[in-house]
mmCIF file of C-alpha atoms and ligand atoms in Angstrom:
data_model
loop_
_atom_site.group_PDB
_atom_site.id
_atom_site.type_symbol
_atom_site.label_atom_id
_atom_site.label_comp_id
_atom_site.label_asym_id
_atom_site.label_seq_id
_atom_site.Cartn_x
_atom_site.Cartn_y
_atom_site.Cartn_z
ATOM 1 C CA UNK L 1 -11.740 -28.928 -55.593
ATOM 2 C CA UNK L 2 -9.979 -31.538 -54.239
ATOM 3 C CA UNK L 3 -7.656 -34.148 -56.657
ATOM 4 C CA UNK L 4 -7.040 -37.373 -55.654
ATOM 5 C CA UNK L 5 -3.949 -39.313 -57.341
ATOM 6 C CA UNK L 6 -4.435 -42.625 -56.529
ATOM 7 C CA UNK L 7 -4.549 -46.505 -57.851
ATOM 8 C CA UNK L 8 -7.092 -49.473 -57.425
ATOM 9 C CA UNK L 9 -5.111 -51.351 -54.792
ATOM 10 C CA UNK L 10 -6.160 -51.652 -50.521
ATOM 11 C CA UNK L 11 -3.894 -48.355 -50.581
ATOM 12 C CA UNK L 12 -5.175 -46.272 -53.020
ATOM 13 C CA UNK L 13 -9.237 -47.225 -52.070
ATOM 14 C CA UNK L 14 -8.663 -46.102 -48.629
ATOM 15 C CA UNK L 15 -9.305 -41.652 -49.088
ATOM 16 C CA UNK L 16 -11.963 -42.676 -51.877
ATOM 17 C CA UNK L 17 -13.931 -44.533 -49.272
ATOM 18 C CA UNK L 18 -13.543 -41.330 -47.071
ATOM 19 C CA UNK L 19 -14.323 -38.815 -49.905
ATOM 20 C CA UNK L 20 -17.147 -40.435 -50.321
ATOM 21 C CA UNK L 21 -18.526 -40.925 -46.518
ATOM 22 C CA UNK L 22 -17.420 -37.204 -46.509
ATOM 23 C CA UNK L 23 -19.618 -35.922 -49.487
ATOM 24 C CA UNK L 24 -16.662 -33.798 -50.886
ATOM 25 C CA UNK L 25 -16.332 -33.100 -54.264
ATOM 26 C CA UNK L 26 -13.339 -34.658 -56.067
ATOM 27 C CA UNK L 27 -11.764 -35.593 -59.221
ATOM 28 C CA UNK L 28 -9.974 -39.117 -59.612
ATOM 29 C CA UNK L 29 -6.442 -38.419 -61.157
ATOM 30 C CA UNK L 30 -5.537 -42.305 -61.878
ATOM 31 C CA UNK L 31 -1.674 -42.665 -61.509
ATOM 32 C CA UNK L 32 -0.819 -46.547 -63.167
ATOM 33 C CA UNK L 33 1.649 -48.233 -60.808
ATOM 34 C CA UNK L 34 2.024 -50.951 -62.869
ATOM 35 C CA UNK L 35 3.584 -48.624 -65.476
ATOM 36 C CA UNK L 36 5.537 -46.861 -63.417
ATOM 37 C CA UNK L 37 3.518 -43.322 -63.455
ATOM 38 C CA UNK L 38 4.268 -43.255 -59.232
ATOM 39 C CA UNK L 39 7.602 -42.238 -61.005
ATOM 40 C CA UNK L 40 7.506 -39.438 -63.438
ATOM 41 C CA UNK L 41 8.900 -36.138 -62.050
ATOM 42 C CA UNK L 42 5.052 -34.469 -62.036
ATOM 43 C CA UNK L 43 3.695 -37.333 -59.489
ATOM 44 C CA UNK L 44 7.238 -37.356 -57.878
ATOM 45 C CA UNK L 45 6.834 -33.462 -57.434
ATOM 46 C CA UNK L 46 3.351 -34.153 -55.110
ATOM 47 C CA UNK L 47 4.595 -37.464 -53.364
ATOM 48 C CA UNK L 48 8.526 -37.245 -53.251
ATOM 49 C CA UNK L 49 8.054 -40.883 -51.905
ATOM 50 C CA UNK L 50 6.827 -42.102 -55.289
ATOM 51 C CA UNK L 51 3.567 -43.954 -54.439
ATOM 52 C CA UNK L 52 -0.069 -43.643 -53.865
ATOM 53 C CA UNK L 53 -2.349 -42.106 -52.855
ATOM 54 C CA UNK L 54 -1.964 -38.578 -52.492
ATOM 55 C CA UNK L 55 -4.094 -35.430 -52.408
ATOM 56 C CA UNK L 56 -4.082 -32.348 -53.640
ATOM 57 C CA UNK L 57 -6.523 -29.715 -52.001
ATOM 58 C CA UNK L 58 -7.045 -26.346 -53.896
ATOM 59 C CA UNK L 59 -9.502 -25.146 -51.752
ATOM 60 C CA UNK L 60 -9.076 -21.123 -51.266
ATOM 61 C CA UNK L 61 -6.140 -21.380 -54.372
ATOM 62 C CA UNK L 62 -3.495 -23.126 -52.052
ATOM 63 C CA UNK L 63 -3.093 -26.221 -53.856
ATOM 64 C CA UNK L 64 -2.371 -28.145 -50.273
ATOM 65 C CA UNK L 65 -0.933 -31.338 -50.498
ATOM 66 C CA UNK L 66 -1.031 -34.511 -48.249
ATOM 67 C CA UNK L 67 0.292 -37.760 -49.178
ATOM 68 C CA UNK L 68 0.689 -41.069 -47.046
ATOM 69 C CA UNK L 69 -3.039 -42.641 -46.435
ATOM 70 C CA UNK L 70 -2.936 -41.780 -42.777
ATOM 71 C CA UNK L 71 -2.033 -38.355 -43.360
ATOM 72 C CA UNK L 72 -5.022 -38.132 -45.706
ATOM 73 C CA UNK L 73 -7.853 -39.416 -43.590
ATOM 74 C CA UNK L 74 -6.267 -37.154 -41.064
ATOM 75 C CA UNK L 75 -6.715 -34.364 -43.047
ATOM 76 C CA UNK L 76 -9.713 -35.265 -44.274
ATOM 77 C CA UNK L 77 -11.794 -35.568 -41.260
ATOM 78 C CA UNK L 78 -10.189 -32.444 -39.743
ATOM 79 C CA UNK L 79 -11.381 -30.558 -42.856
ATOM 80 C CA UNK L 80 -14.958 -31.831 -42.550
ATOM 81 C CA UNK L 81 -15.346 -32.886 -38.541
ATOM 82 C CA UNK L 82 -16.490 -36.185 -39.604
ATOM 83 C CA UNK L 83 -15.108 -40.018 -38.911
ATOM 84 C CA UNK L 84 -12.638 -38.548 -35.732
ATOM 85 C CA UNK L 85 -13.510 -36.903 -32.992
ATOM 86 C CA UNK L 86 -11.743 -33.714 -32.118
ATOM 87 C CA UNK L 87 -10.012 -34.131 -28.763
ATOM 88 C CA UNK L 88 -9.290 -36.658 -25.871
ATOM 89 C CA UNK L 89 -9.580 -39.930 -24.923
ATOM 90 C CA UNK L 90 -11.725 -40.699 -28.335
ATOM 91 C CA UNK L 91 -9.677 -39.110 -30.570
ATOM 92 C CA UNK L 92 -6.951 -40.930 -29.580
ATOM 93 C CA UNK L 93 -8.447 -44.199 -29.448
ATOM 94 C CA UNK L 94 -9.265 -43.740 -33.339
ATOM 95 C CA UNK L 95 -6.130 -42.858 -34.099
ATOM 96 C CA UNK L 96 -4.335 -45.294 -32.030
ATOM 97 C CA UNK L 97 -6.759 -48.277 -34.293
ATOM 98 C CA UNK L 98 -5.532 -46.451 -37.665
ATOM 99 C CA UNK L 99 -2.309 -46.356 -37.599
ATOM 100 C CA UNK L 100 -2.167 -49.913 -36.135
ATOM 101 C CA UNK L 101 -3.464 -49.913 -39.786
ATOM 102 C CA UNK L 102 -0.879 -48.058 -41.189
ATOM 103 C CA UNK L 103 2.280 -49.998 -39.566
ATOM 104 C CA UNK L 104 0.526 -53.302 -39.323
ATOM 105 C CA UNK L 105 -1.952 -54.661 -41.479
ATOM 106 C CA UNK L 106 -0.762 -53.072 -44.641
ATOM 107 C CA UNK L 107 3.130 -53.819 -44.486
ATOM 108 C CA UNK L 108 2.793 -57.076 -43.440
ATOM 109 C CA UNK L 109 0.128 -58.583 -45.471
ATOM 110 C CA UNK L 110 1.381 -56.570 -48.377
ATOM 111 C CA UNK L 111 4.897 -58.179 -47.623
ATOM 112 C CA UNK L 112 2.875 -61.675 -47.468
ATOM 113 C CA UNK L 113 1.309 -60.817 -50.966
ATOM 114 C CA UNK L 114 4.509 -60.744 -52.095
ATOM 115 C CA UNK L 115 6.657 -63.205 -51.744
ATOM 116 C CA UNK L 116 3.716 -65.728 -51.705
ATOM 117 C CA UNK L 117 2.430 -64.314 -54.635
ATOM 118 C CA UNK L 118 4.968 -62.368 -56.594
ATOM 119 C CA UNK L 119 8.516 -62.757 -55.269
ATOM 120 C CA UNK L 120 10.810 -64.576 -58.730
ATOM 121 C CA UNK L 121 12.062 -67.247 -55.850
ATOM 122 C CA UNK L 122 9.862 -68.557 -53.366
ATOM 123 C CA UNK L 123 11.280 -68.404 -49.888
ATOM 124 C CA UNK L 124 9.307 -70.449 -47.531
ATOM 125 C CA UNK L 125 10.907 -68.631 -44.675
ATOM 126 C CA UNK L 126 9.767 -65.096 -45.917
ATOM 127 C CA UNK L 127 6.475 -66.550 -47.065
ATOM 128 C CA UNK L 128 5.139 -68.389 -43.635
ATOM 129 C CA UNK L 129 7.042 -65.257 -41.575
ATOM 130 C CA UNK L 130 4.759 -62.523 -43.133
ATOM 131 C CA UNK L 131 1.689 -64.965 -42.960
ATOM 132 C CA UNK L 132 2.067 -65.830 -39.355
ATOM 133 C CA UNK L 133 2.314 -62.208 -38.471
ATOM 134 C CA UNK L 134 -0.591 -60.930 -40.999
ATOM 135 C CA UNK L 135 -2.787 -63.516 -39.018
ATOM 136 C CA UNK L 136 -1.852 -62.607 -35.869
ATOM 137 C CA UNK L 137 -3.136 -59.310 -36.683
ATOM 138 C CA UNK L 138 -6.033 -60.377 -38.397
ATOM 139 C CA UNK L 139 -6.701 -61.619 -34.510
ATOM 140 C CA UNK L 140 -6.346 -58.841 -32.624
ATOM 141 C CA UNK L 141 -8.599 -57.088 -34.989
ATOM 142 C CA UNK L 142 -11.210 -59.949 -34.769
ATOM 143 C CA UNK L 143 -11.094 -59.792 -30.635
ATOM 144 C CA UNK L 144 -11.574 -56.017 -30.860
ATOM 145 C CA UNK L 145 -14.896 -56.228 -32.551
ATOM 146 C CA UNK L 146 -16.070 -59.475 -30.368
ATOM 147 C CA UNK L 147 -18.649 -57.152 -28.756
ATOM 148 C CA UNK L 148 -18.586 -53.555 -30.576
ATOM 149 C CA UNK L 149 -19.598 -52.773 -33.713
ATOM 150 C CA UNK L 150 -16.976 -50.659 -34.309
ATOM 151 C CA UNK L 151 -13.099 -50.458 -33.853
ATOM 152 C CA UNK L 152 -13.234 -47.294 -31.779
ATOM 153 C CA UNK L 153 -16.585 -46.156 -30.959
ATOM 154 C CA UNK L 154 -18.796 -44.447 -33.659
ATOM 155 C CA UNK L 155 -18.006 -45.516 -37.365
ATOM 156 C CA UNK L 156 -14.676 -43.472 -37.924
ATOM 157 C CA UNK L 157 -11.426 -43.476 -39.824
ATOM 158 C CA UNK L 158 -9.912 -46.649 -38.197
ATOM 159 C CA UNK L 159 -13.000 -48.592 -39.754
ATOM 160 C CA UNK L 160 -12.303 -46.858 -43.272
ATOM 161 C CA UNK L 161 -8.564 -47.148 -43.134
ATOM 162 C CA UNK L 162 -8.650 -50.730 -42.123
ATOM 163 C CA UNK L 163 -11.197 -51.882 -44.498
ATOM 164 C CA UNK L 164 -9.500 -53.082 -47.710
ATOM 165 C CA UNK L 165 -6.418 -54.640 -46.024
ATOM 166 C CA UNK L 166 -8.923 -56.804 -43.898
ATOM 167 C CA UNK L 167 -11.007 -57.296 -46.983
ATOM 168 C CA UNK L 168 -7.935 -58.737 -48.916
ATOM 169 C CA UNK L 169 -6.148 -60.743 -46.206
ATOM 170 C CA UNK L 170 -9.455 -62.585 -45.429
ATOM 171 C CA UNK L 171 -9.610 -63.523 -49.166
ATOM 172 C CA UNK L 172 -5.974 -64.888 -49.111
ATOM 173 C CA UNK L 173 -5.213 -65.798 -45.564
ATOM 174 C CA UNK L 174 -8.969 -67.440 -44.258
ATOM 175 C CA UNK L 175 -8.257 -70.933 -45.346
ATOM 176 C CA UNK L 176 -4.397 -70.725 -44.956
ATOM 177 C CA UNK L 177 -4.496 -71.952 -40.840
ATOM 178 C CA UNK L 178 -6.643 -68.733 -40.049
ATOM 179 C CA UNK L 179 -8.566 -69.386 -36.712
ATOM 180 C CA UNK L 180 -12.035 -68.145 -36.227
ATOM 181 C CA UNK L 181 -12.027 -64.788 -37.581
ATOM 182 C CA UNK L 182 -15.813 -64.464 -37.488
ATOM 183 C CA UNK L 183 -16.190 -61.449 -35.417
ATOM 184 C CA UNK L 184 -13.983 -59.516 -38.278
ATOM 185 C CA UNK L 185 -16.034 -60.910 -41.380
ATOM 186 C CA UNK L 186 -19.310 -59.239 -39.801
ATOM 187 C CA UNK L 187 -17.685 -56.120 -39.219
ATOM 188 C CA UNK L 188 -16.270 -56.443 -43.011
ATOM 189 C CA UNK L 189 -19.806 -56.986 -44.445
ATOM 190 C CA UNK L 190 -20.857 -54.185 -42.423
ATOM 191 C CA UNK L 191 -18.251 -51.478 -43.721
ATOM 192 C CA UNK L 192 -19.020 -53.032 -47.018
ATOM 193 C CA UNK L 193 -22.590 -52.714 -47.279
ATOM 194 C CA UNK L 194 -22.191 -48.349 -46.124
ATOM 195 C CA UNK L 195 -23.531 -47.411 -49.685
ATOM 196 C CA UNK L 196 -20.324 -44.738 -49.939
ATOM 197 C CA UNK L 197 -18.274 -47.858 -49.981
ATOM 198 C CA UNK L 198 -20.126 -49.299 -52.719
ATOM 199 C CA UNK L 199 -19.807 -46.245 -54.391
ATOM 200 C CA UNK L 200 -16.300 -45.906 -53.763
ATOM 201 C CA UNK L 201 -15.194 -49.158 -55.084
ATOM 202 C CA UNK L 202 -17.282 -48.933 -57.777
ATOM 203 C CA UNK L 203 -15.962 -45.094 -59.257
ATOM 204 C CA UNK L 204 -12.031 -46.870 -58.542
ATOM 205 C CA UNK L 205 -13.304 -49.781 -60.598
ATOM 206 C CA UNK L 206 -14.951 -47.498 -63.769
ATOM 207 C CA UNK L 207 -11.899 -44.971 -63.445
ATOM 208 C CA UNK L 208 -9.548 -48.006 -63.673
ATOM 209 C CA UNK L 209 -11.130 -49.563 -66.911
ATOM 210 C CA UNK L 210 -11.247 -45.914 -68.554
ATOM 211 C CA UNK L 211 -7.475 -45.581 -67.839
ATOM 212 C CA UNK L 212 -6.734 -48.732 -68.765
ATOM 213 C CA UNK L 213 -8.605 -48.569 -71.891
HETATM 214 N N1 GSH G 1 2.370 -46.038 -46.429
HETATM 215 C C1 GSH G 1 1.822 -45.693 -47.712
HETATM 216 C C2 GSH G 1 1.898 -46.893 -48.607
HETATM 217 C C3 GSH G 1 1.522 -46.544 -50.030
HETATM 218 C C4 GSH G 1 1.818 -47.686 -50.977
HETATM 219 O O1 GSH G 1 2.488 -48.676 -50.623
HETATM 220 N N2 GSH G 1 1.321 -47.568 -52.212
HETATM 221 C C5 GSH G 1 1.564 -48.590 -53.204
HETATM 222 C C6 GSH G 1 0.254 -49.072 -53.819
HETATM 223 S S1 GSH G 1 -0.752 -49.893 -52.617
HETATM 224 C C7 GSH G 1 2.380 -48.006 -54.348
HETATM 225 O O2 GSH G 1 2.225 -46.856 -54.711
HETATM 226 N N3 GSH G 1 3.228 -48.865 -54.929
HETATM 227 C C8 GSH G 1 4.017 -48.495 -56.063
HETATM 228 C C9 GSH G 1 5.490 -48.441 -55.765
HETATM 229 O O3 GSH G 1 5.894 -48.737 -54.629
HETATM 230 O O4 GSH G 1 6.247 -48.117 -56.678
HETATM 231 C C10 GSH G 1 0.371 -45.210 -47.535
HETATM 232 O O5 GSH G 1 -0.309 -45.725 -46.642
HETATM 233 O O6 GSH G 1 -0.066 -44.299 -48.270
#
């Protein structure tokens, strides 16, 4: 059985999403980053890096653990042979669109998020930095999936990975000087509508509110 420590954020979505396209059986082990529980010595002893999401894979009595969100889908697919292919030029190309994820999207728009949204002292500076370079992104994502349907060939784990940092960066950023990013909303409607998605999102969302209480 495989436990998954994770939070409903773009981070913490990403391994349910592939869980689910996966089939795998899992259990949801909610970790509450707004109270701190990325910090207690037990979730410290799985991620030493304090945050989610991270994994925990007892299959055959190991108790493997992977944490970092790239490392999981990595894992993940290997496990199953789904969402990457095994060798060469294709491989490659899927990984090369995930972890353009992993060092772009997510730091940058999550650096946007905060200081537009959540830094005590608004620097204007910081603020139109992080959203310059979140939409620049946004773009080169959007002129990748002009004419494919998507990122690297078949569905894989650059589409999954990618999927809830687009999602929330064209909620904030599409009406702050975004150009025509019309090429990425398709492709987000169409990783949206996979019914694993839905089902993904919607388990984070009931685990959340039965955490939360
Ligand atoms: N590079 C990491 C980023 C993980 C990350 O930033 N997680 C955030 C939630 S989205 C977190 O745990 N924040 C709590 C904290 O930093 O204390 C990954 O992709 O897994």
């Amino acid at each position: 059985m495989i436990d998954l420590y994770t939070w409903q954020t773009p981070n913490g979505e990403k391994p349910v999403l592939m869980l689910e396209e996966c089939g795998l059986d899992y259990r949801l082990r909610m970790i509450d980053i707004s109270a701190g529980e990325q910090k207690t010595p037990d979730f410290l002893a799985i991620n030493p890096n304090g945050k989610i999401p991270a994994l925990v894979d007892d299959e055959g009595g190991q108790g493997h653990t992977v944490f970092e969100s790239g490392a999981i889908l990595v894992y993940l697919a290997e496990k199953t042979g789904k969402f990457l292919p095994a060798a060469g030029p294709a491989r490659h190309e899927t990984l090369q669109w995930t972890f353009f994820q992993v060092g772009g999207t997510g730091p940058m728009l999550g650096q946007w998020h905060h200081f537009d949204a959540a830094a005590p002292e608004r620097i204007p500076y910081a603020v139109e930095r992080y959203r310059k370079e979140s939409l620049r992104l946004l773009g080169v994502l959007d002129d990748r999936l002009k004419d494919r349907e998507w990122l690297a060939g078949d569905y894989s784990i650059a589409d999954i990975i990618n999927f809830g940092w687009v999602r929330s960066g064209l909620s904030g950023l599409k009406d702050a000087g975004a150009r025509d990013l019309s090429a990425l909303m398709a492709w987000t409607e169409r990783v949206g509508s996979r019914p694993a998605v839905k089902r993904a999102i919607e388990k984070l969302d009931v685990a959340k509110r039965d955490k939360s209480g």
